[in-house]
């Protein structure tokens, strides 16, 4: 009698490892990018990062060899616009508030995606938990550290873009992942490069900025978005939401180890509550 071959463990864990690798890569890249802001500003670094990433991805995947159907092209276009705006806004937030705090605010976007897809009253508990975390970050709460209002607004905008990135990324995740990321990054570059040039001008093309931008592009764009697209095609949106909920904590650790950003106890508690809310909502959404 022949035994049924078991699925390789590596195949089962690959999507989870992809998300973990994506979180570490994107947050270390973000911390490194923030150290480059004094050279050309947050929009300048965003432009170099996304522009270089789009060139490499287009050259590697050559997605024009498999043209997209019109509905898919529209979804990929929206996915790319959201990707570009998300990068511009979150880097603007990083320039004004700590990385961990910015990501804690931004991750409310994926939380909203999960909760809005649910029909259970229990998910309002997770909303309340996230709201308490945001209240702890607000300057009106006891022990809170004052935050730049523009930085907070940019993080909120990035959260909305992240939510749309997940929605439209899921819609096109059945296509060739590398092709989707390449087209999406090209659209994102068309959104971000003009903004970066308007802020930094010819300084964007200095060897120091290009070298730093290349490192950021690899860490924060090419590797993580490719890994996320692979994971989205194999994981339910609920599980994906659980895994990305660790983003604020990973970001705070990256900010501490790379930039020396020290958060207060209240800020760590707020981040923890938002992480719990995001993971909990993703775990329970859609269950009976």
PDB file of C-alpha atoms in Angstrom:
ATOM      1  CA  UNK A   1       0.000   0.000   0.000  1.00  0.00           C
ATOM      2  CA  UNK A   2       1.340   3.419  -0.949  1.00  0.00           C
ATOM      3  CA  UNK A   3       1.339   6.094   1.707  1.00  0.00           C
ATOM      4  CA  UNK A   4      -0.165   9.438   0.795  1.00  0.00           C
ATOM      5  CA  UNK A   5       2.664  11.932   0.537  1.00  0.00           C
ATOM      6  CA  UNK A   6       2.480  14.563   3.241  1.00  0.00           C
ATOM      7  CA  UNK A   7       2.654  18.218   2.397  1.00  0.00           C
ATOM      8  CA  UNK A   8       6.115  19.594   3.025  1.00  0.00           C
ATOM      9  CA  UNK A   9       6.157  21.597   6.268  1.00  0.00           C
ATOM     10  CA  UNK A  10       8.045  24.352   4.502  1.00  0.00           C
ATOM     11  CA  UNK A  11       5.105  24.846   2.140  1.00  0.00           C
ATOM     12  CA  UNK A  12       2.679  25.207   5.058  1.00  0.00           C
ATOM     13  CA  UNK A  13       4.821  27.724   6.895  1.00  0.00           C
ATOM     14  CA  UNK A  14       6.044  29.637   3.853  1.00  0.00           C
ATOM     15  CA  UNK A  15       3.239  32.276   3.891  1.00  0.00           C
ATOM     16  CA  UNK A  16       3.761  32.907   7.623  1.00  0.00           C
ATOM     17  CA  UNK A  17       7.516  33.203   7.199  1.00  0.00           C
ATOM     18  CA  UNK A  18       6.909  35.549   4.261  1.00  0.00           C
ATOM     19  CA  UNK A  19       4.907  37.933   6.459  1.00  0.00           C
ATOM     20  CA  UNK A  20       7.462  37.804   9.283  1.00  0.00           C
ATOM     21  CA  UNK A  21      10.260  38.515   6.818  1.00  0.00           C
ATOM     22  CA  UNK A  22       8.242  41.322   5.283  1.00  0.00           C
ATOM     23  CA  UNK A  23       7.603  42.966   8.673  1.00  0.00           C
ATOM     24  CA  UNK A  24      11.267  42.867   9.691  1.00  0.00           C
ATOM     25  CA  UNK A  25      12.501  44.053   6.314  1.00  0.00           C
ATOM     26  CA  UNK A  26      10.054  46.932   5.888  1.00  0.00           C
ATOM     27  CA  UNK A  27      10.541  48.272   9.412  1.00  0.00           C
ATOM     28  CA  UNK A  28      14.343  48.092   9.383  1.00  0.00           C
ATOM     29  CA  UNK A  29      14.196  49.782   5.994  1.00  0.00           C
ATOM     30  CA  UNK A  30      11.905  52.481   7.400  1.00  0.00           C
ATOM     31  CA  UNK A  31      14.266  53.194  10.269  1.00  0.00           C
ATOM     32  CA  UNK A  32      17.224  53.416   7.892  1.00  0.00           C
ATOM     33  CA  UNK A  33      15.222  55.673   5.543  1.00  0.00           C
ATOM     34  CA  UNK A  34      14.384  58.067   8.375  1.00  0.00           C
ATOM     35  CA  UNK A  35      18.101  58.563   8.931  1.00  0.00           C
ATOM     36  CA  UNK A  36      18.325  59.790   5.315  1.00  0.00           C
ATOM     37  CA  UNK A  37      15.523  62.380   5.614  1.00  0.00           C
ATOM     38  CA  UNK A  38      17.941  65.264   6.386  1.00  0.00           C
ATOM     39  CA  UNK A  39      19.463  64.825   2.911  1.00  0.00           C
ATOM     40  CA  UNK A  40      16.373  65.199   0.691  1.00  0.00           C
ATOM     41  CA  UNK A  41      13.322  65.099   2.948  1.00  0.00           C
ATOM     42  CA  UNK A  42      10.754  62.360   3.442  1.00  0.00           C
ATOM     43  CA  UNK A  43       9.175  62.806  -0.007  1.00  0.00           C
ATOM     44  CA  UNK A  44      12.603  62.731  -1.629  1.00  0.00           C
ATOM     45  CA  UNK A  45      13.526  59.421  -0.027  1.00  0.00           C
ATOM     46  CA  UNK A  46      10.092  58.056  -0.914  1.00  0.00           C
ATOM     47  CA  UNK A  47      10.624  59.030  -4.552  1.00  0.00           C
ATOM     48  CA  UNK A  48      14.067  57.419  -4.751  1.00  0.00           C
ATOM     49  CA  UNK A  49      12.893  54.285  -2.966  1.00  0.00           C
ATOM     50  CA  UNK A  50       9.772  53.755  -5.065  1.00  0.00           C
ATOM     51  CA  UNK A  51      11.370  54.907  -8.317  1.00  0.00           C
ATOM     52  CA  UNK A  52      14.333  52.539  -8.034  1.00  0.00           C
ATOM     53  CA  UNK A  53      12.099  49.702  -6.872  1.00  0.00           C
ATOM     54  CA  UNK A  54       9.850  50.129  -9.912  1.00  0.00           C
ATOM     55  CA  UNK A  55      12.823  50.067 -12.304  1.00  0.00           C
ATOM     56  CA  UNK A  56      14.210  46.867 -10.826  1.00  0.00           C
ATOM     57  CA  UNK A  57      10.837  45.140 -10.605  1.00  0.00           C
ATOM     58  CA  UNK A  58       9.870  46.030 -14.170  1.00  0.00           C
ATOM     59  CA  UNK A  59      13.256  44.870 -15.485  1.00  0.00           C
ATOM     60  CA  UNK A  60      13.099  41.600 -13.532  1.00  0.00           C
ATOM     61  CA  UNK A  61       9.478  40.584 -14.106  1.00  0.00           C
ATOM     62  CA  UNK A  62       8.869  42.212 -17.532  1.00  0.00           C
ATOM     63  CA  UNK A  63       5.115  42.169 -16.889  1.00  0.00           C
ATOM     64  CA  UNK A  64       4.238  43.604 -20.303  1.00  0.00           C
ATOM     65  CA  UNK A  65       4.682  40.082 -21.705  1.00  0.00           C
ATOM     66  CA  UNK A  66       1.354  39.109 -20.108  1.00  0.00           C
ATOM     67  CA  UNK A  67      -1.073  42.010 -20.683  1.00  0.00           C
ATOM     68  CA  UNK A  68      -3.759  42.568 -18.075  1.00  0.00           C
ATOM     69  CA  UNK A  69      -7.473  42.400 -18.763  1.00  0.00           C
ATOM     70  CA  UNK A  70      -9.203  45.776 -18.384  1.00  0.00           C
ATOM     71  CA  UNK A  71     -10.853  45.033 -14.991  1.00  0.00           C
ATOM     72  CA  UNK A  72      -7.562  43.693 -13.624  1.00  0.00           C
ATOM     73  CA  UNK A  73      -5.679  46.726 -14.959  1.00  0.00           C
ATOM     74  CA  UNK A  74      -8.068  49.062 -13.142  1.00  0.00           C
ATOM     75  CA  UNK A  75      -7.634  47.161  -9.864  1.00  0.00           C
ATOM     76  CA  UNK A  76      -3.857  47.080 -10.271  1.00  0.00           C
ATOM     77  CA  UNK A  77      -3.879  50.820 -11.005  1.00  0.00           C
ATOM     78  CA  UNK A  78      -5.804  51.590  -7.803  1.00  0.00           C
ATOM     79  CA  UNK A  79      -3.527  49.202  -5.907  1.00  0.00           C
ATOM     80  CA  UNK A  80      -0.522  51.161  -7.211  1.00  0.00           C
ATOM     81  CA  UNK A  81      -1.967  54.573  -6.351  1.00  0.00           C
ATOM     82  CA  UNK A  82      -2.728  53.413  -2.822  1.00  0.00           C
ATOM     83  CA  UNK A  83       0.786  51.983  -2.565  1.00  0.00           C
ATOM     84  CA  UNK A  84       2.358  55.266  -3.617  1.00  0.00           C
ATOM     85  CA  UNK A  85       0.229  57.441  -1.359  1.00  0.00           C
ATOM     86  CA  UNK A  86       0.737  55.075   1.572  1.00  0.00           C
ATOM     87  CA  UNK A  87       4.508  55.451   1.199  1.00  0.00           C
ATOM     88  CA  UNK A  88       4.404  59.239   0.900  1.00  0.00           C
ATOM     89  CA  UNK A  89       2.138  59.653   3.905  1.00  0.00           C
ATOM     90  CA  UNK A  90       3.803  57.192   6.270  1.00  0.00           C
ATOM     91  CA  UNK A  91       7.247  58.659   5.558  1.00  0.00           C
ATOM     92  CA  UNK A  92       5.812  62.117   6.225  1.00  0.00           C
ATOM     93  CA  UNK A  93       4.553  60.729   9.542  1.00  0.00           C
ATOM     94  CA  UNK A  94       7.950  59.151  10.333  1.00  0.00           C
ATOM     95  CA  UNK A  95       9.567  62.559   9.862  1.00  0.00           C
ATOM     96  CA  UNK A  96       7.405  64.031  12.637  1.00  0.00           C
ATOM     97  CA  UNK A  97       6.602  61.263  15.141  1.00  0.00           C
ATOM     98  CA  UNK A  98       8.319  58.015  16.291  1.00  0.00           C
ATOM     99  CA  UNK A  99       8.134  55.110  13.839  1.00  0.00           C
ATOM    100  CA  UNK A 100       6.375  52.746  16.259  1.00  0.00           C
ATOM    101  CA  UNK A 101       3.700  55.322  17.087  1.00  0.00           C
ATOM    102  CA  UNK A 102       3.139  56.159  13.407  1.00  0.00           C
ATOM    103  CA  UNK A 103       2.670  52.508  12.493  1.00  0.00           C
ATOM    104  CA  UNK A 104       0.356  51.987  15.476  1.00  0.00           C
ATOM    105  CA  UNK A 105      -1.904  54.685  14.060  1.00  0.00           C
ATOM    106  CA  UNK A 106      -1.514  53.443  10.481  1.00  0.00           C
ATOM    107  CA  UNK A 107      -2.453  49.860  11.346  1.00  0.00           C
ATOM    108  CA  UNK A 108      -5.975  51.028  12.192  1.00  0.00           C
ATOM    109  CA  UNK A 109      -6.531  50.804   8.421  1.00  0.00           C
ATOM    110  CA  UNK A 110      -6.136  47.012   8.243  1.00  0.00           C
ATOM    111  CA  UNK A 111      -8.145  46.770  11.485  1.00  0.00           C
ATOM    112  CA  UNK A 112     -11.021  48.588   9.785  1.00  0.00           C
ATOM    113  CA  UNK A 113     -10.884  46.192   6.818  1.00  0.00           C
ATOM    114  CA  UNK A 114     -11.227  43.202   9.128  1.00  0.00           C
ATOM    115  CA  UNK A 115     -13.972  44.670  11.321  1.00  0.00           C
ATOM    116  CA  UNK A 116     -16.048  45.937   8.390  1.00  0.00           C
ATOM    117  CA  UNK A 117     -16.019  42.447   6.866  1.00  0.00           C
ATOM    118  CA  UNK A 118     -17.469  41.035  10.097  1.00  0.00           C
ATOM    119  CA  UNK A 119     -21.079  40.924  11.236  1.00  0.00           C
ATOM    120  CA  UNK A 120     -20.566  40.199  14.950  1.00  0.00           C
ATOM    121  CA  UNK A 121     -21.047  42.553  17.876  1.00  0.00           C
ATOM    122  CA  UNK A 122     -17.997  41.110  19.612  1.00  0.00           C
ATOM    123  CA  UNK A 123     -15.772  42.871  17.097  1.00  0.00           C
ATOM    124  CA  UNK A 124     -16.781  46.195  18.633  1.00  0.00           C
ATOM    125  CA  UNK A 125     -14.684  45.107  21.616  1.00  0.00           C
ATOM    126  CA  UNK A 126     -11.613  45.200  19.376  1.00  0.00           C
ATOM    127  CA  UNK A 127     -12.627  48.618  18.098  1.00  0.00           C
ATOM    128  CA  UNK A 128     -12.907  49.810  21.695  1.00  0.00           C
ATOM    129  CA  UNK A 129      -9.495  48.314  22.506  1.00  0.00           C
ATOM    130  CA  UNK A 130      -7.914  50.136  19.556  1.00  0.00           C
ATOM    131  CA  UNK A 131      -9.711  53.338  20.531  1.00  0.00           C
ATOM    132  CA  UNK A 132      -8.252  53.098  24.035  1.00  0.00           C
ATOM    133  CA  UNK A 133      -4.814  52.684  22.511  1.00  0.00           C
ATOM    134  CA  UNK A 134      -5.296  55.762  20.352  1.00  0.00           C
ATOM    135  CA  UNK A 135      -6.571  57.691  23.374  1.00  0.00           C
ATOM    136  CA  UNK A 136      -3.386  56.801  25.251  1.00  0.00           C
ATOM    137  CA  UNK A 137      -1.386  58.219  22.350  1.00  0.00           C
ATOM    138  CA  UNK A 138      -3.455  61.411  22.328  1.00  0.00           C
ATOM    139  CA  UNK A 139      -1.927  64.368  24.198  1.00  0.00           C
ATOM    140  CA  UNK A 140      -5.094  64.677  26.311  1.00  0.00           C
ATOM    141  CA  UNK A 141      -4.494  61.394  28.166  1.00  0.00           C
ATOM    142  CA  UNK A 142      -2.516  61.146  31.402  1.00  0.00           C
ATOM    143  CA  UNK A 143       1.159  60.437  30.762  1.00  0.00           C
ATOM    144  CA  UNK A 144       0.876  60.970  26.993  1.00  0.00           C
ATOM    145  CA  UNK A 145       3.710  62.531  25.028  1.00  0.00           C
ATOM    146  CA  UNK A 146       2.766  65.404  22.730  1.00  0.00           C
ATOM    147  CA  UNK A 147       2.694  64.392  19.057  1.00  0.00           C
ATOM    148  CA  UNK A 148       2.977  66.560  15.966  1.00  0.00           C
ATOM    149  CA  UNK A 149      -0.604  66.949  14.580  1.00  0.00           C
ATOM    150  CA  UNK A 150       0.634  66.818  10.977  1.00  0.00           C
ATOM    151  CA  UNK A 151       2.467  63.583  11.726  1.00  0.00           C
ATOM    152  CA  UNK A 152      -0.664  62.056  13.222  1.00  0.00           C
ATOM    153  CA  UNK A 153      -2.781  63.186  10.255  1.00  0.00           C
ATOM    154  CA  UNK A 154      -0.267  61.694   7.813  1.00  0.00           C
ATOM    155  CA  UNK A 155      -0.326  58.387   9.708  1.00  0.00           C
ATOM    156  CA  UNK A 156      -4.144  58.336   9.582  1.00  0.00           C
ATOM    157  CA  UNK A 157      -4.053  58.957   5.827  1.00  0.00           C
ATOM    158  CA  UNK A 158      -1.488  56.181   5.431  1.00  0.00           C
ATOM    159  CA  UNK A 159      -3.809  53.865   7.351  1.00  0.00           C
ATOM    160  CA  UNK A 160      -6.628  54.518   4.887  1.00  0.00           C
ATOM    161  CA  UNK A 161      -4.284  53.833   1.974  1.00  0.00           C
ATOM    162  CA  UNK A 162      -3.078  50.620   3.646  1.00  0.00           C
ATOM    163  CA  UNK A 163      -6.677  49.441   3.972  1.00  0.00           C
ATOM    164  CA  UNK A 164      -7.277  50.051   0.264  1.00  0.00           C
ATOM    165  CA  UNK A 165      -3.936  48.394  -0.552  1.00  0.00           C
ATOM    166  CA  UNK A 166      -5.141  45.208   1.183  1.00  0.00           C
ATOM    167  CA  UNK A 167      -8.565  45.289  -0.473  1.00  0.00           C
ATOM    168  CA  UNK A 168      -7.262  45.777  -4.010  1.00  0.00           C
ATOM    169  CA  UNK A 169      -4.186  43.624  -3.404  1.00  0.00           C
ATOM    170  CA  UNK A 170      -6.502  40.745  -2.528  1.00  0.00           C
ATOM    171  CA  UNK A 171      -8.503  41.324  -5.710  1.00  0.00           C
ATOM    172  CA  UNK A 172      -5.426  40.934  -7.917  1.00  0.00           C
ATOM    173  CA  UNK A 173      -3.581  38.350  -5.802  1.00  0.00           C
ATOM    174  CA  UNK A 174      -4.768  35.528  -8.081  1.00  0.00           C
ATOM    175  CA  UNK A 175      -2.715  37.033 -10.909  1.00  0.00           C
ATOM    176  CA  UNK A 176       1.022  36.543 -11.241  1.00  0.00           C
ATOM    177  CA  UNK A 177       2.276  38.092  -8.001  1.00  0.00           C
ATOM    178  CA  UNK A 178       5.528  39.462  -9.382  1.00  0.00           C
ATOM    179  CA  UNK A 179       3.742  41.085 -12.311  1.00  0.00           C
ATOM    180  CA  UNK A 180       1.184  42.714 -10.025  1.00  0.00           C
ATOM    181  CA  UNK A 181       3.866  44.137  -7.737  1.00  0.00           C
ATOM    182  CA  UNK A 182       5.853  45.423 -10.728  1.00  0.00           C
ATOM    183  CA  UNK A 183       2.874  47.203 -12.305  1.00  0.00           C
ATOM    184  CA  UNK A 184       1.736  48.499  -8.931  1.00  0.00           C
ATOM    185  CA  UNK A 185       5.172  49.873  -8.123  1.00  0.00           C
ATOM    186  CA  UNK A 186       5.334  51.608 -11.509  1.00  0.00           C
ATOM    187  CA  UNK A 187       2.030  53.360 -10.803  1.00  0.00           C
ATOM    188  CA  UNK A 188       3.285  54.221  -7.309  1.00  0.00           C
ATOM    189  CA  UNK A 189       6.439  55.726  -8.837  1.00  0.00           C
ATOM    190  CA  UNK A 190       4.353  57.903 -11.156  1.00  0.00           C
ATOM    191  CA  UNK A 191       2.598  59.230  -8.022  1.00  0.00           C
ATOM    192  CA  UNK A 192       5.649  59.744  -5.797  1.00  0.00           C
ATOM    193  CA  UNK A 193       8.567  60.747  -8.025  1.00  0.00           C
ATOM    194  CA  UNK A 194       7.100  64.126  -9.102  1.00  0.00           C
ATOM    195  CA  UNK A 195       6.448  64.974  -5.430  1.00  0.00           C
ATOM    196  CA  UNK A 196       9.996  64.030  -4.469  1.00  0.00           C
ATOM    197  CA  UNK A 197      11.531  66.046  -7.292  1.00  0.00           C
ATOM    198  CA  UNK A 198       9.469  69.079  -6.332  1.00  0.00           C
ATOM    199  CA  UNK A 199      10.810  68.815  -2.762  1.00  0.00           C
ATOM    200  CA  UNK A 200      14.475  67.925  -3.346  1.00  0.00           C
ATOM    201  CA  UNK A 201      15.269  68.702  -6.988  1.00  0.00           C
ATOM    202  CA  UNK A 202      18.589  67.485  -8.404  1.00  0.00           C
ATOM    203  CA  UNK A 203      19.791  66.407  -4.936  1.00  0.00           C
ATOM    204  CA  UNK A 204      17.821  63.204  -5.521  1.00  0.00           C
ATOM    205  CA  UNK A 205      20.448  62.087  -8.020  1.00  0.00           C
ATOM    206  CA  UNK A 206      23.511  62.458  -5.808  1.00  0.00           C
ATOM    207  CA  UNK A 207      25.482  59.186  -5.354  1.00  0.00           C
ATOM    208  CA  UNK A 208      24.881  59.163  -1.582  1.00  0.00           C
ATOM    209  CA  UNK A 209      21.122  59.519  -1.948  1.00  0.00           C
ATOM    210  CA  UNK A 210      20.889  56.973  -4.767  1.00  0.00           C
ATOM    211  CA  UNK A 211      22.932  54.409  -2.815  1.00  0.00           C
ATOM    212  CA  UNK A 212      20.848  54.925   0.321  1.00  0.00           C
ATOM    213  CA  UNK A 213      17.638  54.874  -1.717  1.00  0.00           C
ATOM    214  CA  UNK A 214      18.653  51.580  -3.298  1.00  0.00           C
ATOM    215  CA  UNK A 215      19.125  49.985   0.115  1.00  0.00           C
ATOM    216  CA  UNK A 216      15.758  51.326   1.253  1.00  0.00           C
ATOM    217  CA  UNK A 217      14.110  50.128  -1.975  1.00  0.00           C
ATOM    218  CA  UNK A 218      15.378  46.603  -1.400  1.00  0.00           C
ATOM    219  CA  UNK A 219      14.440  46.502   2.287  1.00  0.00           C
ATOM    220  CA  UNK A 220      11.163  48.418   2.228  1.00  0.00           C
ATOM    221  CA  UNK A 221       9.709  47.848  -1.243  1.00  0.00           C
ATOM    222  CA  UNK A 222      11.043  45.043  -3.428  1.00  0.00           C
ATOM    223  CA  UNK A 223      11.404  42.336  -0.782  1.00  0.00           C
ATOM    224  CA  UNK A 224       8.427  43.028   1.538  1.00  0.00           C
ATOM    225  CA  UNK A 225       5.802  43.722  -1.131  1.00  0.00           C
ATOM    226  CA  UNK A 226       6.796  40.644  -3.098  1.00  0.00           C
ATOM    227  CA  UNK A 227       6.568  38.570   0.094  1.00  0.00           C
ATOM    228  CA  UNK A 228       3.197  40.090   0.993  1.00  0.00           C
ATOM    229  CA  UNK A 229       1.754  39.384  -2.437  1.00  0.00           C
ATOM    230  CA  UNK A 230       2.828  35.742  -2.123  1.00  0.00           C
ATOM    231  CA  UNK A 231       1.264  35.528   1.338  1.00  0.00           C
ATOM    232  CA  UNK A 232      -1.987  37.217   0.262  1.00  0.00           C
ATOM    233  CA  UNK A 233      -2.477  34.589  -2.427  1.00  0.00           C
ATOM    234  CA  UNK A 234      -2.194  31.748   0.125  1.00  0.00           C
ATOM    235  CA  UNK A 235      -3.658  33.178   3.325  1.00  0.00           C
ATOM    236  CA  UNK A 236      -7.200  34.284   4.198  1.00  0.00           C
ATOM    237  CA  UNK A 237      -7.481  38.009   4.779  1.00  0.00           C
ATOM    238  CA  UNK A 238      -8.259  37.263   8.447  1.00  0.00           C
ATOM    239  CA  UNK A 239      -4.971  35.439   9.017  1.00  0.00           C
ATOM    240  CA  UNK A 240      -3.060  38.072   7.082  1.00  0.00           C
ATOM    241  CA  UNK A 241      -4.516  40.699   9.419  1.00  0.00           C
ATOM    242  CA  UNK A 242      -3.386  38.771  12.498  1.00  0.00           C
ATOM    243  CA  UNK A 243       0.178  38.590  11.253  1.00  0.00           C
ATOM    244  CA  UNK A 244       0.536  42.216  10.163  1.00  0.00           C
ATOM    245  CA  UNK A 245      -0.808  43.334  13.546  1.00  0.00           C
ATOM    246  CA  UNK A 246       2.726  42.954  14.895  1.00  0.00           C
ATOM    247  CA  UNK A 247       3.852  45.809  12.662  1.00  0.00           C
ATOM    248  CA  UNK A 248       3.728  48.592  15.284  1.00  0.00           C
ATOM    249  CA  UNK A 249       5.785  46.597  17.772  1.00  0.00           C
ATOM    250  CA  UNK A 250       8.346  45.632  15.129  1.00  0.00           C
ATOM    251  CA  UNK A 251       8.493  49.249  14.000  1.00  0.00           C
ATOM    252  CA  UNK A 252       9.060  50.488  17.535  1.00  0.00           C
ATOM    253  CA  UNK A 253      11.890  47.997  18.006  1.00  0.00           C
ATOM    254  CA  UNK A 254      13.448  49.003  14.684  1.00  0.00           C
ATOM    255  CA  UNK A 255      13.217  52.659  15.676  1.00  0.00           C
ATOM    256  CA  UNK A 256      14.911  51.891  18.985  1.00  0.00           C
ATOM    257  CA  UNK A 257      17.758  49.743  17.658  1.00  0.00           C
ATOM    258  CA  UNK A 258      18.473  51.703  14.466  1.00  0.00           C
ATOM    259  CA  UNK A 259      17.643  55.286  15.493  1.00  0.00           C
ATOM    260  CA  UNK A 260      17.643  55.197  19.280  1.00  0.00           C
ATOM    261  CA  UNK A 261      13.968  56.231  19.500  1.00  0.00           C
ATOM    262  CA  UNK A 262      12.869  55.615  23.097  1.00  0.00           C
ATOM    263  CA  UNK A 263       9.128  55.382  23.731  1.00  0.00           C
ATOM    264  CA  UNK A 264       7.396  56.093  27.003  1.00  0.00           C
ATOM    265  CA  UNK A 265       5.627  53.382  28.991  1.00  0.00           C
ATOM    266  CA  UNK A 266       2.294  54.899  27.973  1.00  0.00           C
ATOM    267  CA  UNK A 267       3.231  54.754  24.300  1.00  0.00           C
ATOM    268  CA  UNK A 268       4.289  51.105  24.590  1.00  0.00           C
ATOM    269  CA  UNK A 269       0.985  50.314  26.337  1.00  0.00           C
ATOM    270  CA  UNK A 270      -0.927  52.088  23.561  1.00  0.00           C
ATOM    271  CA  UNK A 271       0.965  50.175  20.880  1.00  0.00           C
ATOM    272  CA  UNK A 272       0.280  46.919  22.718  1.00  0.00           C
ATOM    273  CA  UNK A 273      -3.456  47.620  22.868  1.00  0.00           C
ATOM    274  CA  UNK A 274      -3.597  48.408  19.158  1.00  0.00           C
ATOM    275  CA  UNK A 275      -1.646  45.238  18.330  1.00  0.00           C
ATOM    276  CA  UNK A 276      -4.052  43.168  20.468  1.00  0.00           C
ATOM    277  CA  UNK A 277      -7.060  44.851  18.855  1.00  0.00           C
ATOM    278  CA  UNK A 278      -5.815  44.233  15.331  1.00  0.00           C
ATOM    279  CA  UNK A 279      -4.842  40.617  15.985  1.00  0.00           C
ATOM    280  CA  UNK A 280      -8.048  39.892  17.902  1.00  0.00           C
ATOM    281  CA  UNK A 281     -10.311  41.382  15.273  1.00  0.00           C
ATOM    282  CA  UNK A 282      -8.563  39.449  12.531  1.00  0.00           C
ATOM    283  CA  UNK A 283      -8.826  36.227  14.566  1.00  0.00           C
ATOM    284  CA  UNK A 284     -12.558  36.529  15.248  1.00  0.00           C
ATOM    285  CA  UNK A 285     -13.904  38.282  12.158  1.00  0.00           C
ATOM    286  CA  UNK A 286     -16.146  36.028  10.102  1.00  0.00           C
ATOM    287  CA  UNK A 287     -16.418  33.313  12.762  1.00  0.00           C
ATOM    288  CA  UNK A 288     -19.794  32.088  13.979  1.00  0.00           C
TER     289      UNK A 288
END
